[in-house]
Coordinates of C-alpha atoms in Angstrom, one line a residue:
Chain U
M35 CA 0.0 0.0 0.0
A36 CA 3.0 2.3 0.7
F37 CA 4.0 1.8 -2.9
L38 CA 0.5 2.9 -4.2
S39 CA 0.5 5.8 -1.9
N40 CA 3.9 6.9 -3.1
L41 CA 2.8 6.5 -6.7
I42 CA -0.2 8.7 -6.2
N43 CA 1.9 11.3 -4.4
G44 CA 4.4 11.1 -7.3
L45 CA 1.6 11.7 -9.8
S46 CA 0.3 14.7 -7.9
L47 CA 3.8 16.3 -7.6
G48 CA 4.4 15.4 -11.2
S49 CA 1.2 17.1 -12.4
V50 CA 2.4 20.3 -10.8
F51 CA 5.8 19.9 -12.4
A52 CA 4.0 19.4 -15.7
I53 CA 2.0 22.7 -15.3
I54 CA 5.3 24.6 -14.5
A55 CA 7.1 22.8 -17.4
L56 CA 4.5 24.0 -19.9
G57 CA 5.7 27.6 -19.2
Y58 CA 9.3 26.5 -20.0
T59 CA 8.5 24.4 -23.0
M60 CA 6.3 27.0 -24.7
V61 CA 8.8 29.9 -24.1
Y62 CA 11.7 27.7 -25.2
G63 CA 9.8 26.4 -28.2
I64 CA 8.7 29.9 -29.4
A65 CA 11.3 32.4 -28.1
K66 CA 14.2 29.9 -28.2
M67 CA 15.3 31.0 -24.7
L68 CA 15.5 29.4 -21.3
N69 CA 13.3 31.6 -19.1
F70 CA 15.3 31.2 -15.9
A71 CA 12.9 33.5 -14.0
H72 CA 9.9 31.2 -14.5
G73 CA 10.4 29.5 -11.2
D74 CA 10.3 32.9 -9.4
V75 CA 7.1 33.8 -11.1
I76 CA 5.7 30.7 -9.4
M77 CA 6.9 32.1 -6.1
I78 CA 5.3 35.5 -6.7
G79 CA 2.0 33.9 -7.6
A80 CA 2.1 31.9 -4.3
Y81 CA 2.9 35.1 -2.3
V82 CA 0.2 37.1 -4.0
S83 CA -2.4 34.4 -3.3
F84 CA -1.1 34.0 0.3
V85 CA -1.5 37.7 1.0
T86 CA -4.9 37.9 -0.5
I87 CA -6.1 34.9 1.4
T88 CA -4.7 35.6 4.8
S89 CA -4.9 39.4 5.1
M90 CA -7.8 40.3 2.8
D91 CA -9.9 37.2 3.5
V92 CA -10.7 36.5 -0.1
P93 CA -12.1 33.1 -1.1
P94 CA -9.4 30.8 -2.5
L95 CA -10.7 30.7 -6.0
L96 CA -10.7 34.5 -6.3
A97 CA -7.2 34.6 -4.8
L98 CA -6.1 32.2 -7.5
L99 CA -7.6 34.5 -10.2
I100 CA -5.9 37.6 -8.7
A101 CA -2.6 35.7 -8.6
M102 CA -3.0 34.6 -12.2
C103 CA -3.7 38.2 -13.3
V104 CA -0.6 39.6 -11.4
C105 CA 1.6 36.9 -12.8
T106 CA 0.3 37.4 -16.3
I107 CA 1.1 41.1 -16.1
L108 CA 4.5 40.4 -14.5
G109 CA 5.4 37.9 -17.3
V110 CA 4.5 40.3 -20.0
V111 CA 6.4 43.2 -18.4
I112 CA 9.5 41.0 -17.9
E113 CA 9.4 40.0 -21.5
R114 CA 8.9 43.6 -22.7
L115 CA 11.7 45.1 -20.6
A116 CA 14.3 42.4 -20.2
Y117 CA 14.0 39.9 -23.0
R118 CA 12.7 41.8 -26.0
P119 CA 15.7 44.1 -26.3
L120 CA 17.9 41.0 -26.5
R121 CA 15.9 39.2 -29.3
S122 CA 18.8 39.1 -31.6
S123 CA 21.6 38.8 -29.0
P124 CA 23.7 35.7 -28.4
S125 CA 22.2 33.1 -26.1
L126 CA 24.8 33.8 -23.4
A127 CA 23.5 37.4 -23.0
V128 CA 19.9 36.3 -22.8
L129 CA 20.7 33.6 -20.3
I130 CA 22.6 36.1 -18.0
T131 CA 19.6 38.5 -18.3
A132 CA 17.2 35.7 -17.3
I133 CA 19.3 34.9 -14.3
G134 CA 19.3 38.6 -13.4
V135 CA 15.5 38.7 -13.6
S136 CA 15.3 35.6 -11.4
Y137 CA 17.5 37.3 -8.8
L138 CA 15.6 40.5 -9.1
L139 CA 12.3 38.7 -8.3
Q140 CA 13.8 36.7 -5.4
N141 CA 15.3 39.7 -3.8
A142 CA 12.3 41.9 -4.4
A143 CA 10.2 39.3 -2.6
L144 CA 12.7 39.2 0.2
L145 CA 12.4 42.9 0.7
I146 CA 8.6 43.0 0.4
W147 CA 7.7 39.8 2.4
S148 CA 11.0 39.3 4.4
S149 CA 12.8 35.9 4.7
N150 CA 10.5 34.6 7.4
T151 CA 8.9 31.3 6.4
K152 CA 5.2 31.7 5.7
V153 CA 2.9 28.7 6.3
Y154 CA 0.6 28.5 3.3
P155 CA -3.0 27.7 4.0
S156 CA -4.2 25.0 1.6
I157 CA -6.8 26.2 -0.9
V158 CA -8.4 22.7 -0.9
T159 CA -11.0 22.5 1.7
F160 CA -12.7 19.1 1.2
E161 CA -11.8 16.0 3.2
P162 CA -9.1 13.5 2.2
L163 CA -10.4 10.3 0.5
H164 CA -10.0 7.1 2.5
L165 CA -9.8 3.9 0.5
F166 CA -9.4 0.2 1.4
G167 CA -10.8 0.7 4.8
G168 CA -8.4 3.6 5.7
A169 CA -5.2 1.9 4.4
L170 CA -4.8 4.3 1.6
T171 CA -5.4 8.0 2.1
I172 CA -5.6 10.4 -0.8
R173 CA -5.3 14.1 0.1
G174 CA -7.7 16.6 -1.5
E175 CA -4.7 18.5 -2.9
T176 CA -3.6 15.4 -4.8
I177 CA -7.0 15.1 -6.5
V178 CA -7.2 18.8 -7.3
S179 CA -3.7 19.0 -8.8
I180 CA -4.1 15.9 -11.0
C181 CA -7.5 17.2 -12.3
T182 CA -6.1 20.7 -12.9
C183 CA -3.2 19.3 -14.8
I184 CA -5.5 17.3 -17.1
V185 CA -7.8 20.3 -17.7
V186 CA -4.8 22.6 -18.4
M187 CA -3.3 20.0 -20.8
I188 CA -6.5 19.5 -22.8
G189 CA -7.2 23.2 -22.8
L190 CA -3.7 24.1 -24.1
T191 CA -3.7 21.4 -26.7
L192 CA -7.0 22.7 -28.1
F193 CA -5.7 26.3 -27.9
T194 CA -2.5 25.7 -29.9
G195 CA -4.3 23.4 -32.3
K196 CA -7.6 25.2 -33.0
T197 CA -7.3 28.9 -32.4
K198 CA -5.7 31.5 -34.6
T199 CA -3.3 32.7 -31.9
G200 CA -2.3 29.1 -31.2
K201 CA -1.5 28.6 -34.9
A202 CA 0.5 31.7 -34.9
M203 CA 2.5 30.4 -31.9
R204 CA 3.2 27.2 -33.8
A205 CA 4.3 29.1 -36.9
V206 CA 6.7 31.3 -34.9
S207 CA 8.2 28.3 -33.2
E208 CA 8.7 26.6 -36.6
N209 CA 10.3 29.5 -38.4
R210 CA 10.3 33.1 -37.1
Q211 CA 11.2 34.9 -40.3
A212 CA 8.7 33.0 -42.4
A213 CA 6.0 33.6 -39.8
E214 CA 6.8 37.3 -39.9
L215 CA 6.5 37.3 -43.7
M216 CA 3.0 35.7 -43.4
G217 CA 1.9 38.7 -41.4
I218 CA 2.2 37.3 -37.9
S219 CA 3.4 39.7 -35.3
V220 CA 6.3 37.8 -33.6
N221 CA 6.5 40.2 -30.7
R222 CA 2.8 39.9 -29.9
T223 CA 2.9 36.1 -30.2
I224 CA 5.9 35.8 -27.8
A225 CA 4.2 38.2 -25.4
V226 CA 1.0 36.0 -25.4
T227 CA 3.2 32.9 -24.8
F228 CA 4.8 34.6 -21.7
A229 CA 1.3 35.6 -20.5
I230 CA 0.0 32.1 -20.7
G231 CA 3.1 30.6 -19.2
S232 CA 3.0 33.0 -16.3
A233 CA -0.7 32.5 -15.6
L234 CA 0.0 28.8 -15.4
A235 CA 2.9 29.5 -13.1
A236 CA 0.5 31.2 -10.7
V237 CA -1.7 28.1 -10.8
A238 CA 1.3 25.8 -10.2
G239 CA 2.5 28.1 -7.3
V240 CA -0.8 27.9 -5.5
L241 CA -1.0 24.1 -6.0
Y242 CA 2.6 23.5 -5.0
C243 CA 2.3 25.6 -1.9
S244 CA -0.9 23.8 -1.0
M245 CA 1.0 20.5 -1.0
Y246 CA 4.2 21.8 0.6
P247 CA 3.1 24.7 2.7
V248 CA 6.5 26.4 3.2
L249 CA 6.7 29.8 1.5
I250 CA 10.0 31.6 1.3
P251 CA 11.5 33.8 -1.5
T252 CA 13.5 30.9 -2.9
T253 CA 10.5 28.6 -2.9
G254 CA 10.2 28.7 -6.7
S255 CA 13.8 28.2 -7.8
I256 CA 14.2 24.4 -7.1
P257 CA 10.8 23.4 -8.5
G258 CA 11.5 25.7 -11.4
I259 CA 14.7 23.8 -12.3
K260 CA 13.1 20.5 -11.7
A261 CA 10.2 21.5 -14.0
F262 CA 12.8 22.4 -16.7
T263 CA 14.2 18.9 -16.2
A264 CA 10.7 17.6 -16.8
A265 CA 10.4 19.7 -20.0
V266 CA 13.7 18.4 -21.3
L267 CA 12.8 14.8 -20.3
G268 CA 9.6 14.9 -22.2
G269 CA 11.1 16.8 -25.2
I270 CA 11.1 20.5 -25.2
G271 CA 8.4 22.1 -27.3
S272 CA 6.0 19.2 -27.1
I273 CA 2.8 19.5 -24.9
P274 CA 2.1 15.8 -24.5
G275 CA 5.9 15.3 -23.8
T276 CA 5.7 17.8 -21.0
L277 CA 2.8 15.8 -19.4
V278 CA 4.8 12.6 -19.7
G279 CA 8.0 14.2 -18.5
G280 CA 6.4 15.9 -15.6
L281 CA 4.6 12.9 -14.3
L282 CA 7.7 10.7 -14.7
L283 CA 9.9 13.2 -12.8
G284 CA 7.4 13.5 -10.0
I285 CA 7.3 9.8 -9.6
I286 CA 11.1 9.6 -9.7
E287 CA 11.4 12.3 -7.1
I288 CA 8.9 10.7 -4.6
F289 CA 10.3 7.2 -5.1
G290 CA 13.9 8.5 -4.7
R291 CA 12.9 10.2 -1.5
A292 CA 11.1 7.1 -0.2
Y293 CA 13.5 4.3 -1.3
I294 CA 17.0 5.9 -1.8
S295 CA 17.6 8.9 0.4
Q296 CA 15.8 11.9 1.7
D297 CA 18.9 14.1 1.4
L298 CA 19.8 13.1 -2.1
S299 CA 16.3 13.5 -3.7
D300 CA 17.4 16.8 -5.5
A301 CA 20.6 15.2 -6.6
I302 CA 18.7 12.2 -8.1
V303 CA 16.4 14.5 -10.1
F304 CA 19.4 16.5 -11.4
A305 CA 21.2 13.2 -12.3
V306 CA 18.1 12.3 -14.4
L307 CA 18.5 15.7 -16.3
I308 CA 22.2 15.0 -17.0
I309 CA 21.5 11.4 -18.2
I310 CA 18.7 12.5 -20.5
L311 CA 20.7 15.3 -22.0
L312 CA 23.5 12.9 -22.8
V313 CA 21.5 9.9 -24.0
K314 CA 18.5 11.4 -25.6
P315 CA 18.9 15.2 -25.8
N316 CA 15.6 15.6 -27.7
G317 CA 13.6 14.0 -24.9
L318 CA 11.1 11.2 -25.0
L319 CA 8.6 12.9 -27.4
G320 CA 10.7 15.7 -28.8
K321 CA 11.4 16.3 -32.5
K322 CA 15.0 15.9 -33.7
V323 CA 16.5 19.1 -34.9
T324 CA 19.4 19.0 -37.3
E325 CA 21.9 21.7 -37.4
K326 CA 22.4 23.5 -40.7
V327 CA 25.8 25.0 -41.6
Chain R
M143 CA 63.4 44.4 -24.7
R144 CA 61.6 41.8 -26.8
L145 CA 58.9 41.3 -24.2
W146 CA 58.1 45.0 -24.3
K147 CA 57.7 45.1 -28.1
S148 CA 54.8 42.6 -28.3
K149 CA 51.6 44.5 -27.4
T150 CA 50.0 41.6 -25.5
S151 CA 53.0 40.9 -23.3
R152 CA 53.4 44.6 -22.6
Q153 CA 49.7 44.8 -21.5
N154 CA 50.2 41.7 -19.4
L155 CA 53.3 43.1 -17.7
I156 CA 51.5 46.3 -16.9
T157 CA 48.6 44.4 -15.4
L158 CA 50.9 42.3 -13.3
A159 CA 53.0 45.3 -12.2
V160 CA 50.0 47.4 -11.2
L161 CA 48.3 44.6 -9.3
S162 CA 51.5 43.6 -7.5
I163 CA 52.1 47.2 -6.4
A164 CA 48.5 47.6 -5.3
L165 CA 48.6 44.4 -3.3
A166 CA 52.0 45.3 -1.8
V167 CA 50.6 48.6 -0.7
F168 CA 47.6 46.8 1.0
Y169 CA 50.1 44.4 2.6
G170 CA 52.2 47.2 4.0
L171 CA 49.1 49.1 5.3
D172 CA 47.8 45.9 6.9
S173 CA 51.0 45.0 8.6
G174 CA 51.4 48.6 9.7
G175 CA 48.0 48.3 11.4
V176 CA 46.6 51.3 9.4
L177 CA 43.6 49.4 8.0
K178 CA 40.3 49.2 9.8
R179 CA 39.5 45.8 11.1
S180 CA 36.5 45.3 8.9
L181 CA 38.7 46.0 5.8
S182 CA 41.7 43.9 6.9
G183 CA 39.3 41.0 7.5
Q184 CA 38.3 41.3 3.8
L185 CA 41.9 41.0 2.4
V186 CA 41.9 37.2 2.1
P187 CA 38.3 37.1 0.6
I188 CA 39.4 39.7 -1.9
C189 CA 42.2 37.4 -3.1
V190 CA 39.8 34.4 -3.1
Y191 CA 37.3 36.3 -5.3
I192 CA 39.9 37.6 -7.6
V193 CA 41.0 34.0 -8.3
M194 CA 37.4 32.9 -8.6
A195 CA 36.5 35.7 -11.0
L196 CA 39.6 35.1 -13.1
S197 CA 38.9 31.4 -13.3
L198 CA 35.3 31.8 -14.2
N199 CA 36.2 34.4 -16.8
L200 CA 38.2 31.6 -18.5
T201 CA 35.0 29.7 -18.9
V202 CA 32.5 32.5 -19.5
G203 CA 34.6 35.1 -21.3
I204 CA 37.3 33.1 -23.1
M205 CA 35.4 29.9 -23.8
G206 CA 31.9 31.6 -24.2
E207 CA 30.0 29.0 -22.2
L208 CA 28.1 29.9 -19.0
S209 CA 29.1 27.8 -16.0
L210 CA 26.6 28.2 -13.1
G211 CA 28.3 25.6 -10.8
H212 CA 31.6 27.3 -10.1
A213 CA 31.0 27.3 -6.4
G214 CA 30.8 23.5 -6.6
F215 CA 34.5 23.3 -7.7
M216 CA 35.4 25.8 -5.0
S217 CA 33.7 23.6 -2.4
I218 CA 35.5 20.5 -3.6
G219 CA 38.8 22.4 -3.3
A220 CA 37.8 23.7 0.1
F221 CA 36.8 20.4 1.7
S222 CA 39.7 18.4 0.3
G223 CA 42.1 21.1 1.3
V224 CA 40.8 21.1 4.8
V225 CA 41.2 17.3 5.0
A226 CA 44.7 17.4 3.5
V227 CA 45.9 20.2 5.9
T228 CA 44.4 18.5 9.0
M229 CA 46.0 15.2 7.9
L230 CA 49.4 16.7 7.2
G231 CA 49.3 19.2 10.0
N232 CA 50.9 16.7 12.5
S233 CA 54.0 16.0 10.4
I234 CA 54.6 19.4 8.8
D235 CA 55.3 22.5 11.0
S236 CA 55.7 25.2 8.4
P237 CA 52.4 26.8 7.8
A238 CA 53.5 28.2 4.4
L239 CA 54.5 24.7 3.2
L240 CA 51.3 23.2 4.6
M241 CA 49.2 25.9 2.9
T242 CA 51.0 25.3 -0.4
L243 CA 50.4 21.5 -0.2
G244 CA 46.7 22.1 0.8
I245 CA 46.2 24.4 -2.2
I246 CA 47.9 22.0 -4.6
I247 CA 45.8 19.0 -3.3
G248 CA 42.6 21.1 -3.4
A249 CA 43.3 22.3 -6.9
L250 CA 44.2 18.8 -8.1
L251 CA 41.0 17.3 -6.8
A252 CA 38.8 20.1 -8.1
G253 CA 40.6 19.6 -11.5
V254 CA 39.8 15.9 -11.4
A255 CA 36.2 16.8 -10.6
G256 CA 36.3 19.3 -13.5
F257 CA 37.5 16.6 -15.8
L258 CA 34.9 14.1 -14.8
I259 CA 32.1 16.7 -15.0
G260 CA 33.5 18.1 -18.2
I261 CA 33.1 14.7 -20.0
P262 CA 29.3 15.0 -20.1
V263 CA 29.0 18.8 -19.8
L264 CA 31.2 19.8 -22.7
R265 CA 29.3 17.7 -25.2
L266 CA 26.5 20.2 -24.6
R267 CA 26.2 23.9 -25.6
G268 CA 24.5 27.1 -24.6
D269 CA 21.5 26.9 -22.3
Y270 CA 21.8 23.1 -21.8
L271 CA 25.4 23.4 -20.7
A272 CA 24.5 26.1 -18.2
I273 CA 21.7 24.2 -16.6
V274 CA 23.8 21.1 -16.4
T275 CA 26.6 22.9 -14.6
L276 CA 24.0 24.3 -12.2
A277 CA 22.7 20.7 -11.7
F278 CA 26.3 19.5 -10.9
G279 CA 26.8 22.4 -8.5
E280 CA 23.7 21.3 -6.6
I281 CA 24.7 17.6 -6.7
I282 CA 28.1 18.4 -5.2
K283 CA 26.5 20.5 -2.5
N284 CA 24.0 17.7 -1.8
I285 CA 26.7 15.1 -1.6
L286 CA 28.9 17.2 0.7
N287 CA 25.9 17.7 2.9
C288 CA 25.8 14.0 3.8
L289 CA 29.6 13.3 3.9
Y290 CA 31.3 12.5 7.1
V291 CA 35.1 12.3 7.5
T292 CA 36.9 11.7 10.8
I293 CA 40.6 11.3 11.8
D294 CA 42.2 9.3 14.5
A295 CA 45.5 7.4 15.0
D296 CA 44.7 4.9 12.3
G297 CA 44.2 7.7 9.7
L298 CA 41.1 8.9 7.9
H299 CA 37.6 7.4 8.1
A300 CA 34.7 8.4 5.8
A301 CA 31.1 7.6 5.6
M302 CA 28.0 8.8 3.7
F303 CA 24.6 9.7 5.4
N304 CA 25.6 8.6 8.9
G305 CA 28.7 9.5 10.7
M306 CA 27.7 8.2 14.2
E307 CA 29.8 5.0 14.0
L308 CA 33.0 6.7 12.9
S309 CA 35.8 6.9 15.4
G310 CA 38.1 9.9 16.0
T311 CA 37.5 13.6 15.7
F312 CA 35.3 15.0 12.9
I313 CA 36.9 17.0 10.1
I314 CA 33.8 17.0 7.9
N315 CA 30.5 16.6 9.8
G316 CA 27.7 16.5 7.2
P317 CA 25.5 19.6 7.1
Q318 CA 27.6 21.2 9.8
G319 CA 30.5 21.2 7.4
A320 CA 34.3 21.2 8.0
S321 CA 36.0 22.4 11.1
I322 CA 39.4 24.0 10.7
T323 CA 41.8 23.6 13.6
N324 CA 44.6 25.9 12.3
R325 CA 43.5 28.9 10.2
I326 CA 46.6 29.3 8.1
S327 CA 45.3 31.5 5.3
T328 CA 47.2 34.8 5.2
F329 CA 47.1 37.8 2.9
G330 CA 50.6 36.8 1.8
T331 CA 49.5 33.4 0.5
G332 CA 46.5 35.1 -1.1
I333 CA 48.8 37.5 -3.0
V334 CA 51.0 34.6 -4.2
L335 CA 48.0 32.6 -5.3
V336 CA 46.5 35.6 -7.2
M337 CA 49.8 36.3 -9.0
V338 CA 50.3 32.6 -9.9
T339 CA 46.7 32.4 -11.2
L340 CA 47.1 35.6 -13.2
V341 CA 50.3 34.4 -14.8
I342 CA 48.8 30.9 -15.6
I343 CA 45.7 32.4 -17.2
M344 CA 47.5 35.0 -19.2
N345 CA 49.9 32.4 -20.6
F346 CA 47.0 30.1 -21.3
V347 CA 45.0 32.7 -23.1
H348 CA 47.9 33.7 -25.3
S349 CA 49.0 30.1 -26.0
K350 CA 48.0 27.9 -28.9
E351 CA 45.2 26.5 -26.7
G352 CA 43.9 30.0 -25.8
R353 CA 43.7 31.0 -29.5
A354 CA 42.0 27.8 -30.4
I355 CA 39.4 28.3 -27.6
K356 CA 38.7 31.8 -28.7
A357 CA 38.3 30.6 -32.3
I358 CA 35.8 28.0 -31.1
R359 CA 33.9 30.6 -29.2
D360 CA 33.7 32.9 -32.1
N361 CA 32.7 30.3 -34.7
R362 CA 32.5 26.7 -33.6
I363 CA 31.7 25.2 -37.0
A364 CA 34.5 27.1 -38.7
A365 CA 37.0 26.1 -36.0
E366 CA 35.9 22.5 -36.2
S367 CA 36.2 22.5 -40.0
V368 CA 39.9 23.6 -39.9
G369 CA 40.6 20.6 -37.7
L370 CA 40.5 22.0 -34.2
N371 CA 39.5 19.3 -31.6
V372 CA 36.7 21.3 -30.0
T373 CA 36.1 19.1 -27.0
A374 CA 39.8 18.6 -26.1
Y375 CA 40.5 22.3 -26.1
K376 CA 37.4 23.1 -24.2
M377 CA 38.2 20.4 -21.7
K378 CA 41.7 22.0 -21.0
A379 CA 40.1 25.4 -20.3
F380 CA 37.3 23.8 -18.2
V381 CA 39.7 21.7 -16.1
L382 CA 42.1 24.7 -15.5
S383 CA 39.1 26.8 -14.5
A384 CA 37.9 24.2 -12.1
A385 CA 41.4 23.6 -10.6
L386 CA 41.9 27.3 -10.0
A387 CA 38.5 27.6 -8.3
G388 CA 39.5 24.7 -6.1
A389 CA 42.7 26.5 -5.1
A390 CA 40.6 29.6 -4.3
G391 CA 38.3 27.3 -2.2
V392 CA 41.3 26.1 -0.1
L393 CA 42.4 29.7 0.6
F394 CA 38.8 30.6 1.5
A395 CA 38.2 27.7 3.9
M396 CA 41.5 28.1 5.7
N397 CA 40.4 31.7 6.6
Y398 CA 37.6 30.5 8.8
S399 CA 37.3 28.1 11.8
A400 CA 34.3 26.3 10.3
I401 CA 32.8 26.1 6.9
E402 CA 29.4 24.7 5.8
P403 CA 28.6 23.1 2.4
K404 CA 25.7 25.5 2.0
K405 CA 28.2 28.4 1.9
F406 CA 29.0 27.3 -1.6
N407 CA 25.5 27.6 -3.0
F408 CA 24.1 29.0 -6.2
N409 CA 24.3 32.6 -4.8
T410 CA 28.1 32.3 -4.6
S411 CA 28.3 31.1 -8.2
I412 CA 26.1 34.1 -9.2
S413 CA 28.2 36.6 -7.2
V414 CA 31.3 35.5 -9.1
L415 CA 29.4 35.7 -12.4
V416 CA 28.4 39.3 -11.6
M417 CA 32.1 40.1 -11.1
V418 CA 32.9 38.6 -14.5
V419 CA 30.1 40.4 -16.3
L420 CA 30.7 43.7 -14.6
G421 CA 34.4 43.6 -15.3
G422 CA 33.7 42.7 -18.9
M423 CA 33.6 39.1 -20.2
G424 CA 37.0 38.1 -21.5
N425 CA 38.7 41.0 -19.8
L426 CA 41.1 39.9 -17.0
R427 CA 41.8 43.3 -15.6
G428 CA 38.1 44.0 -15.4
S429 CA 37.5 40.8 -13.5
I430 CA 40.2 41.8 -10.9
I431 CA 38.8 45.3 -10.4
A432 CA 35.3 44.0 -10.2
A433 CA 36.2 41.3 -7.7
I434 CA 38.0 43.9 -5.5
V435 CA 35.2 46.4 -5.7
L436 CA 32.3 43.9 -5.2
T437 CA 34.0 42.4 -2.2
V438 CA 34.9 45.6 -0.4
L439 CA 31.8 47.6 -1.3
P440 CA 29.3 45.5 0.7
E441 CA 31.5 45.8 3.8
L442 CA 31.6 49.6 3.5
L443 CA 27.9 49.9 2.8
R444 CA 26.6 47.7 5.6
G445 CA 23.3 49.4 5.6
F446 CA 22.7 48.4 2.0
D447 CA 23.2 44.7 2.7
D448 CA 19.5 43.9 2.0
Y449 CA 19.7 45.7 -1.3
R450 CA 23.0 44.2 -2.4
M451 CA 21.7 41.2 -4.4
L452 CA 18.9 43.3 -5.8
I453 CA 21.4 45.8 -7.1
Y454 CA 23.5 42.9 -8.5
A455 CA 20.5 41.6 -10.4
V456 CA 19.7 45.0 -11.8
V457 CA 23.3 45.4 -12.9
L458 CA 23.3 42.1 -14.7
I459 CA 20.1 43.0 -16.6
L460 CA 21.2 46.6 -17.4
F461 CA 24.6 45.5 -18.7
M462 CA 23.1 42.9 -21.0
V463 CA 20.2 45.1 -22.3
L464 CA 22.5 48.2 -22.8
G465 CA 25.1 46.0 -24.4
A466 CA 22.5 44.9 -27.1
N467 CA 21.2 48.4 -27.6
T468 CA 22.6 49.9 -30.8
R469 CA 21.8 53.5 -29.9
F470 CA 23.6 53.2 -26.6
Q471 CA 26.6 51.6 -28.3
Q472 CA 26.6 54.4 -30.8
F473 CA 26.5 56.9 -28.0
K474 CA 29.4 55.3 -26.3
I475 CA 31.5 55.5 -29.5
T476 CA 30.7 59.2 -30.1
M477 CA 31.5 60.0 -26.5
K478 CA 34.9 58.2 -26.8
E479 CA 35.7 60.1 -30.0
K480 CA 34.7 63.5 -28.4
L481 CA 37.0 62.7 -25.4
K482 CA 39.8 61.8 -27.7
K483 CA 39.4 65.0 -29.7
R484 CA 39.4 67.2 -26.7
F485 CA 42.4 65.4 -25.4
S486 CA 44.4 65.8 -28.6
R487 CA 43.4 69.5 -28.9
K488 CA 44.9 70.1 -25.4
E489 CA 48.1 68.3 -26.4
A490 CA 48.3 70.5 -29.5
A491 CA 47.7 73.7 -27.5
K492 CA 50.7 72.9 -25.4

């Protein structure tokens, strides 16, 4: 039964990873950059919802909506001020800027909300599910995060497949110049991508903190890097790949924690990243990209 | 003098001379007791960060790849150096010799780690390389966090996860880190290490390897097509950079009575990166100046401590955004020309 319980916990953590990883994978696929600050947008989302729930007494769902709005604006502003001026710069410059943004958000949060640990109130209010006569307990957060992940995945697949903006996004990721010649505004498409990714980051932040209720300014950075690992594992740029990668990574982390070592769980996840990049750099469901000279 | 005629060696000699004079002045002031205590306590860290910035500049500036795990190599050097010095401390009396041996052992082990990590890492490029170095930095920190080493009459004992059964006194005690019995880092050893590092890196950059690495940075495919072995050259630079970071780690650790693995976290890697970016990527003089300024400044501006990392972040972003802004670059060029004109007019008036 412990195995089943670990598996379910892994799936629930993995679905949060998958939601975060969507932000990475979309931005990487379309803007061809690693948005290092994505993890910190999660943290901002969590803080915003925390403040609205605890000090303004807003219902959780409304708090989630407010957090999503704030993160969406934040994502678009970051893209406009920090990343857009570097659109044609070498990737080293873009990466250093992204690290700068990540640090800026962390330290801004440190100044606004101090480094004191905040205990996050879970947004899920219904009772945990007891199965097999109480031998297996499934927390409400687990069910909510898995369901949210499924809804988000279906929604995003439909969005990129059916809508005009979604088609524009796919076109830009395929070939930026050609898309521009077809009358697609590349800047607007990238801004929309950042907006969607950041809104999802807020959702992920609320879910993550409901599961692990410790909120500090660096809360987002490690889940951020792990979610990037999930995106790479599934194949960057692919939405189903992100789901597979996220769930796998969540299971790996929980099993590593349960059966190998509590202290080394981060190291195990990072080792997975290294192995994937060496053995199958395109990920499980990614497309192979050949380099033209 | 032939050395003076070549422009690069002239520049190198000037850098060396200016730096040695500056450090000698500090040394004199320090032994004369003129310096404030808060500043004289910063002298060894200044040397540590100069070496760190120079070695990271080799990877980021000269090789053009972002390494985010530089503190990991520093910690390997620090911890192996502490173990080596504690072990050899009973048989060697001279602190200078002990320190030298410690630095050499720390640098060697960090270099070996750099080689092992370089094998997978250097097959990657760009964003992936950066994130993997970050991952390795975190893995090293995680492993050191559950490493236990003790010493007794039989020699060294080591264990992972649980150090309760080990006999003897602890040198490395898991998350509590290493305890240093004799703090033998001095500003003198720091100066020597900085000078040695500078000479090594200058020679490396102007050697065949250095030129090859710069060629690879500027155009990898072209460099590969003229027959340069990309991975081998990159590996040399990466191992050298790791070994020097290890040496800096030993100097750093020996300056304190205890040191924790979490001291070498991502923040440390980023602080060093800020020094490299602020000083100008690929510019050795810039790295030295930035390392000195960014180590001394926080001490002088104690009240701004909360804002320090915030300012670092803004500096990183501004440097990159302005560097890509054509109008700003144009402005810089015109300003330089104006200054030059004014300067030459004054000369002519004389």
